[in-house]
mmCIF file with all atom_site columns, C-alpha atoms in Angstrom:
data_model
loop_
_atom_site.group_PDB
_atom_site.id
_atom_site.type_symbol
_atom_site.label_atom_id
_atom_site.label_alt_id
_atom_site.label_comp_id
_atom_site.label_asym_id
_atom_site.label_entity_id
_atom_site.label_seq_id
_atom_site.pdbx_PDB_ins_code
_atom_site.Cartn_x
_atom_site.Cartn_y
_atom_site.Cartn_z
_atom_site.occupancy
_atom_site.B_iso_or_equiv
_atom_site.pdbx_formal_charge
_atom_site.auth_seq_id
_atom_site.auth_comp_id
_atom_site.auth_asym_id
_atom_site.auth_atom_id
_atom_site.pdbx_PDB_model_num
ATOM 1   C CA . UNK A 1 1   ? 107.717 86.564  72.260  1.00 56.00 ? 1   UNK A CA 1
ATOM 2   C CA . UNK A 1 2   ? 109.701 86.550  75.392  1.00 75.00 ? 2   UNK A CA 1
ATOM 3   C CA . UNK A 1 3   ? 108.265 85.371  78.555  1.00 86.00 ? 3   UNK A CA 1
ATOM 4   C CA . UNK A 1 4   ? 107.574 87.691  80.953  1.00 93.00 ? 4   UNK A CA 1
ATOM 5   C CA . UNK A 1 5   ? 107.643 87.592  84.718  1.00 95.00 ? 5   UNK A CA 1
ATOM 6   C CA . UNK A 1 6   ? 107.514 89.827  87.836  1.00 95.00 ? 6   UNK A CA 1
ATOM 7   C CA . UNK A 1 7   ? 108.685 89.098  91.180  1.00 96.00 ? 7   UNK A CA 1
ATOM 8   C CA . UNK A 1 8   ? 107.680 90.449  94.434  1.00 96.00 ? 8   UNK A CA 1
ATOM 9   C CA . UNK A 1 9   ? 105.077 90.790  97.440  1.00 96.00 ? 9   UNK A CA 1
ATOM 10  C CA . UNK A 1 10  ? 101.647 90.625  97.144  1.00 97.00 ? 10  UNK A CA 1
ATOM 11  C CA . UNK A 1 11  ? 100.069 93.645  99.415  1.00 97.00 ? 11  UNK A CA 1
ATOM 12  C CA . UNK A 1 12  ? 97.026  93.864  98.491  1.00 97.00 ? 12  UNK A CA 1
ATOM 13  C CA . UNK A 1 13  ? 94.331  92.021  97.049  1.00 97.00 ? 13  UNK A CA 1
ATOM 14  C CA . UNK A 1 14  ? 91.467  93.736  95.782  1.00 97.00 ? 14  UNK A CA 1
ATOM 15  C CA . UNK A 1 15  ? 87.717  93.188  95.522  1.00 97.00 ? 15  UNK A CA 1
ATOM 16  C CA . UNK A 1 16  ? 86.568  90.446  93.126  1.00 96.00 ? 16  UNK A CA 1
ATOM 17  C CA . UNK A 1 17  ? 84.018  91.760  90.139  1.00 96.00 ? 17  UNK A CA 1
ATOM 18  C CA . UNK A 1 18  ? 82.205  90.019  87.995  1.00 95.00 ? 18  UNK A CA 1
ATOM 19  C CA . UNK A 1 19  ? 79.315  90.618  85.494  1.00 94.00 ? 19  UNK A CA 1
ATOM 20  C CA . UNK A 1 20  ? 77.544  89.561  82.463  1.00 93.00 ? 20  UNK A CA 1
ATOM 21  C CA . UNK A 1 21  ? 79.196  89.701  78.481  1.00 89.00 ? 21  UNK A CA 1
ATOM 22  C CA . UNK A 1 22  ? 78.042  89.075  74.891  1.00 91.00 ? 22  UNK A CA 1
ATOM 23  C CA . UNK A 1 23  ? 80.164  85.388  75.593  1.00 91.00 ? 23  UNK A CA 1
ATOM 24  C CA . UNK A 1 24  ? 78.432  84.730  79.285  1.00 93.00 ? 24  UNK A CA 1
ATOM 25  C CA . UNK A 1 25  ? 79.294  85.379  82.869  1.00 94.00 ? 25  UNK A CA 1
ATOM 26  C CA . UNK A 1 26  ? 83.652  87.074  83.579  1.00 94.00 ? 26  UNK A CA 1
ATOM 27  C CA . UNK A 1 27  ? 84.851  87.700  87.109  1.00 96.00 ? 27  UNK A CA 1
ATOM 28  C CA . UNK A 1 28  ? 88.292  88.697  87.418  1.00 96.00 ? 28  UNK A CA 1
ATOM 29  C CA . UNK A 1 29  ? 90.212  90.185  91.101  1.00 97.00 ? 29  UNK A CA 1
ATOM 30  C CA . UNK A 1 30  ? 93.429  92.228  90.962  1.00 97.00 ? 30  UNK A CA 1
ATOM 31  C CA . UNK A 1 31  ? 96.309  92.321  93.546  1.00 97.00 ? 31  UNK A CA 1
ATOM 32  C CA . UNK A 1 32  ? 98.967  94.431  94.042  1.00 98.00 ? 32  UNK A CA 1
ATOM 33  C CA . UNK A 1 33  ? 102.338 93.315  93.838  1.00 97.00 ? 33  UNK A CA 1
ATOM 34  C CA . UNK A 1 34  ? 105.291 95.394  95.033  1.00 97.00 ? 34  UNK A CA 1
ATOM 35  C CA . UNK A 1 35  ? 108.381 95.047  93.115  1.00 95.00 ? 35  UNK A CA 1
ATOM 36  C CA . UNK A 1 36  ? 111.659 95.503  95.777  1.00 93.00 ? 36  UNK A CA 1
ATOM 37  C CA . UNK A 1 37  ? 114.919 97.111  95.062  1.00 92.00 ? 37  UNK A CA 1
ATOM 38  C CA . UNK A 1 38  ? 116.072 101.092 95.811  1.00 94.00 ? 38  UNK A CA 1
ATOM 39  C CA . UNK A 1 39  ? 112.680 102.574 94.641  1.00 94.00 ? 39  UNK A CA 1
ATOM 40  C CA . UNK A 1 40  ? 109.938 99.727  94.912  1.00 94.00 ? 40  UNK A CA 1
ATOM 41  C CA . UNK A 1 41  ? 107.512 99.491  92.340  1.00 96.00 ? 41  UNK A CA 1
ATOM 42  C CA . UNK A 1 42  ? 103.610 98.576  93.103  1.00 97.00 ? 42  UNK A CA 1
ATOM 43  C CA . UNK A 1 43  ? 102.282 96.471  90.162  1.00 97.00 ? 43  UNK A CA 1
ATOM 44  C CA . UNK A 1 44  ? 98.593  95.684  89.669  1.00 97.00 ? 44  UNK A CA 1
ATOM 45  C CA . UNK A 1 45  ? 97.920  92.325  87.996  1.00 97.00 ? 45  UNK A CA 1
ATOM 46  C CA . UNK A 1 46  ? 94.605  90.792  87.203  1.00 97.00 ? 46  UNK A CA 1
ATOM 47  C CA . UNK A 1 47  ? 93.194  87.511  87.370  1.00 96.00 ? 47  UNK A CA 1
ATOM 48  C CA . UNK A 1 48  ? 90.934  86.202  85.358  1.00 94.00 ? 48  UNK A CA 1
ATOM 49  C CA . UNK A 1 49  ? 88.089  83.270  85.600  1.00 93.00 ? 49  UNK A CA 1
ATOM 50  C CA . UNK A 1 50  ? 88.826  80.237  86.923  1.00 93.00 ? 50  UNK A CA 1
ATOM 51  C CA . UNK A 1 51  ? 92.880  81.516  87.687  1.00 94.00 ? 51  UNK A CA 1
ATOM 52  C CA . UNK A 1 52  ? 91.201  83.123  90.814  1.00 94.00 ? 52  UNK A CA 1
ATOM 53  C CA . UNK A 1 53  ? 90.776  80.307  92.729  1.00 93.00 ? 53  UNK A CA 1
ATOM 54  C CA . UNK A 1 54  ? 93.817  78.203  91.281  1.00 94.00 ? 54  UNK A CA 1
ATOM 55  C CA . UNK A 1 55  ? 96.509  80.962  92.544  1.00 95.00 ? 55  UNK A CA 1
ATOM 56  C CA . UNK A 1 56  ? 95.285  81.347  95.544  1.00 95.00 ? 56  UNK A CA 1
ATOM 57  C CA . UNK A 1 57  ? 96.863  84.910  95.664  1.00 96.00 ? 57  UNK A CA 1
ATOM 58  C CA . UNK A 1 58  ? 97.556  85.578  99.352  1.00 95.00 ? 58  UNK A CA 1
ATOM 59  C CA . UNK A 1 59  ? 98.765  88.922  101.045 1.00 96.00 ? 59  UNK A CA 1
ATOM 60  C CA . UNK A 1 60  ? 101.719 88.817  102.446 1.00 95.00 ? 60  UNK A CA 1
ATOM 61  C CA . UNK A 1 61  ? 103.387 86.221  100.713 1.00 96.00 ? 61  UNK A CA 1
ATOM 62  C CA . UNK A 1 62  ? 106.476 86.281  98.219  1.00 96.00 ? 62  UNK A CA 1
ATOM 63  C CA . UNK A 1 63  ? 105.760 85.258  94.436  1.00 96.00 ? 63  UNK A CA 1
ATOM 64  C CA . UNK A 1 64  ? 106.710 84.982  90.354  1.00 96.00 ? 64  UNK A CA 1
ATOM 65  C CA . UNK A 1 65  ? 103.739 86.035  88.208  1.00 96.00 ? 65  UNK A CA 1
ATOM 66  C CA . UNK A 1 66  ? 104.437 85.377  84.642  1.00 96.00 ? 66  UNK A CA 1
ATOM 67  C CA . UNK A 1 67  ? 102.368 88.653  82.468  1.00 96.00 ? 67  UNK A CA 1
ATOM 68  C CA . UNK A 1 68  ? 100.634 88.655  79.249  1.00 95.00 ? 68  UNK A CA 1
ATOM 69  C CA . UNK A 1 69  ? 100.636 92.880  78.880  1.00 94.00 ? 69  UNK A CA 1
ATOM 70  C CA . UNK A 1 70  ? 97.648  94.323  76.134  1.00 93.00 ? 70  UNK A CA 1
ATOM 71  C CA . UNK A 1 71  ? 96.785  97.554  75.425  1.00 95.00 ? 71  UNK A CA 1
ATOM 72  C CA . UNK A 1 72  ? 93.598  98.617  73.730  1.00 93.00 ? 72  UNK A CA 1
ATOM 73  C CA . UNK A 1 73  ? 92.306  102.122 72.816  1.00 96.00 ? 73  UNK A CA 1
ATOM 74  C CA . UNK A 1 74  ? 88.630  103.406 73.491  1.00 95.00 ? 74  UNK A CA 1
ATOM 75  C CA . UNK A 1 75  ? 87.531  106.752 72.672  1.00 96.00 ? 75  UNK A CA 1
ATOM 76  C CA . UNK A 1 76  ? 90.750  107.992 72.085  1.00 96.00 ? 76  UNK A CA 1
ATOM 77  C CA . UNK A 1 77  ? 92.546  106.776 75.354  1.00 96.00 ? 77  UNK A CA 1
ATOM 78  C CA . UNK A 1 78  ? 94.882  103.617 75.721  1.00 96.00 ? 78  UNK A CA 1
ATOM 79  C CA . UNK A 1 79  ? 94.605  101.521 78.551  1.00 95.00 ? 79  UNK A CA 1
ATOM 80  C CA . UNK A 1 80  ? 96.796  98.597  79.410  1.00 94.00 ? 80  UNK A CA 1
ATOM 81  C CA . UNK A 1 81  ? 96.026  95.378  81.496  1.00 94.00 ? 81  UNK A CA 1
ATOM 82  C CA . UNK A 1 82  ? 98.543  93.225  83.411  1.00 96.00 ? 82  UNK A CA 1
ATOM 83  C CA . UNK A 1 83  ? 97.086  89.924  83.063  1.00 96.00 ? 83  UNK A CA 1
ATOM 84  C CA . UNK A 1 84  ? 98.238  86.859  84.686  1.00 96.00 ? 84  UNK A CA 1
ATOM 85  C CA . UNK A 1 85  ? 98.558  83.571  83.472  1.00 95.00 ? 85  UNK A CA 1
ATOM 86  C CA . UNK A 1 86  ? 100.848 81.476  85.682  1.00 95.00 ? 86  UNK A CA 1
ATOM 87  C CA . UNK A 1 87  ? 101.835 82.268  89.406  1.00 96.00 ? 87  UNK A CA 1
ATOM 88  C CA . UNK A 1 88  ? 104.369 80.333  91.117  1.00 95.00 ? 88  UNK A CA 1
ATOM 89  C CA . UNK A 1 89  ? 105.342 80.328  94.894  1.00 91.00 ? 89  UNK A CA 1
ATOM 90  C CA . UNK A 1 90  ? 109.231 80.670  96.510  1.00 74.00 ? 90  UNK A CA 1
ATOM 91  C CA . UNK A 1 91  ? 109.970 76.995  97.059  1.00 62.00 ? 91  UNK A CA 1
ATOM 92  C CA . UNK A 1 92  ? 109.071 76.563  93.094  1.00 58.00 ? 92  UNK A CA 1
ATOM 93  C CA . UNK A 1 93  ? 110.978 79.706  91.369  1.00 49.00 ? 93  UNK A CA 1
ATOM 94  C CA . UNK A 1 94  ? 113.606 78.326  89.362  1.00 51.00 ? 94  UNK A CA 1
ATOM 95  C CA . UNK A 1 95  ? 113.940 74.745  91.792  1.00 46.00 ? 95  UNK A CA 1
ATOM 96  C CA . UNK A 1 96  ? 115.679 73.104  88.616  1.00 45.00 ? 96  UNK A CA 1
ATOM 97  C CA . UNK A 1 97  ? 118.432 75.909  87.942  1.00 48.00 ? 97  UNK A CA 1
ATOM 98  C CA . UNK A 1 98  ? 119.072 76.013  91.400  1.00 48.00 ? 98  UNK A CA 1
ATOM 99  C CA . UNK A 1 99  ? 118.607 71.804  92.392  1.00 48.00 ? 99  UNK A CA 1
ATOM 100 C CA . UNK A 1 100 ? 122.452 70.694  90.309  1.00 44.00 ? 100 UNK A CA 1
ATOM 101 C CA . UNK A 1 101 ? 121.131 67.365  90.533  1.00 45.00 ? 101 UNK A CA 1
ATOM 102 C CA . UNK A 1 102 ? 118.257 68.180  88.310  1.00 44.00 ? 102 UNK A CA 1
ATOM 103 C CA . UNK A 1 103 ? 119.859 69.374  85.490  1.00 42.00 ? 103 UNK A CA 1
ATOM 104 C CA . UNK A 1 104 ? 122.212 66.091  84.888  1.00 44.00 ? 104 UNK A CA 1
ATOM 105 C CA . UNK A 1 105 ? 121.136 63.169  82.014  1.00 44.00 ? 105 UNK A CA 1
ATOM 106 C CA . UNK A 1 106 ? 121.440 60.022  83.181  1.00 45.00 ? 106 UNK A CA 1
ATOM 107 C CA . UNK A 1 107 ? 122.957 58.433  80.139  1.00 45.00 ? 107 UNK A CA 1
ATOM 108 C CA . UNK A 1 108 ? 123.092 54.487  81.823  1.00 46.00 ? 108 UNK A CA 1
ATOM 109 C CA . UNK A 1 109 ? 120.715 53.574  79.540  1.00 49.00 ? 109 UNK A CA 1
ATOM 110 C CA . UNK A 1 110 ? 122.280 54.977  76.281  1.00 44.00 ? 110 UNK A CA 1
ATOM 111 C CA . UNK A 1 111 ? 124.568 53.115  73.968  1.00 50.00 ? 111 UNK A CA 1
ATOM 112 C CA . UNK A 1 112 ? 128.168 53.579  74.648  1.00 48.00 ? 112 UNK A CA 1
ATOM 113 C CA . UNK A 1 113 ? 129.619 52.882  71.214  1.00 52.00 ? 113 UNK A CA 1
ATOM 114 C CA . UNK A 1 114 ? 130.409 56.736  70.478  1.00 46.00 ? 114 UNK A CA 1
ATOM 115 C CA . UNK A 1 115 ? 133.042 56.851  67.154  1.00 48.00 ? 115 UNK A CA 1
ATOM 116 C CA . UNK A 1 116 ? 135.604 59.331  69.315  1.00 39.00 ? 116 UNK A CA 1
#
């Protein structure tokens, strides 16, 4: 499946829940990320478990969230989560494609003895 990612501004996080399950304790807080361009788009995105404290989602601040998307049905509806499984900040979106430096191979310690 193709990765998928969303870009934008986090404006709002929201409350952190948590409870009780058949497999133990869950917590999970979303945020709302706003998607620029002509007509901006507001995203909500959850994060689950321990992800909470490793993103360290902050308003205000520009981001990449790669997106796992499921839908399940209950009772006839469908409902579809945004859940997020890798956030990086602006000084690490795409630092290889855009460093040229970074995507050279140092071949100095290759053989030489090509038949052309």
């Amino acid at each position: 499946m193709e990765e998928l990612k969303v870009k934008g501004e986090v404006i709002e996080i929201l409350e952190e829940q948590s409870g009780q399950g058949k497999n133990g304790p869950w917590k999970k807080q979303d945020f709302i990320l706003e998607k620029p361009g002509k007509y901006p788009k507001k995203i909500c995105i959850t994060q689950w478990g321990d992800k909470i404290d490793q993103f360290n989602v902050q308003e205000g601040e520009e981001i990449t969230v790669y997106i796992d998307l499921q839908s399940r049905e209950y009772k006839g509806n469908w409902y579809t989560d945004v859940k997020a499984w890798k956030v990086e900040r602006g000084d690490e979106v795409g630092s290889q494609e855009n460093d040229p430096d970074k995507n050279v191979i140092d071949m100095s310690d290759m053989d030489h003895d090509v038949p052309f």
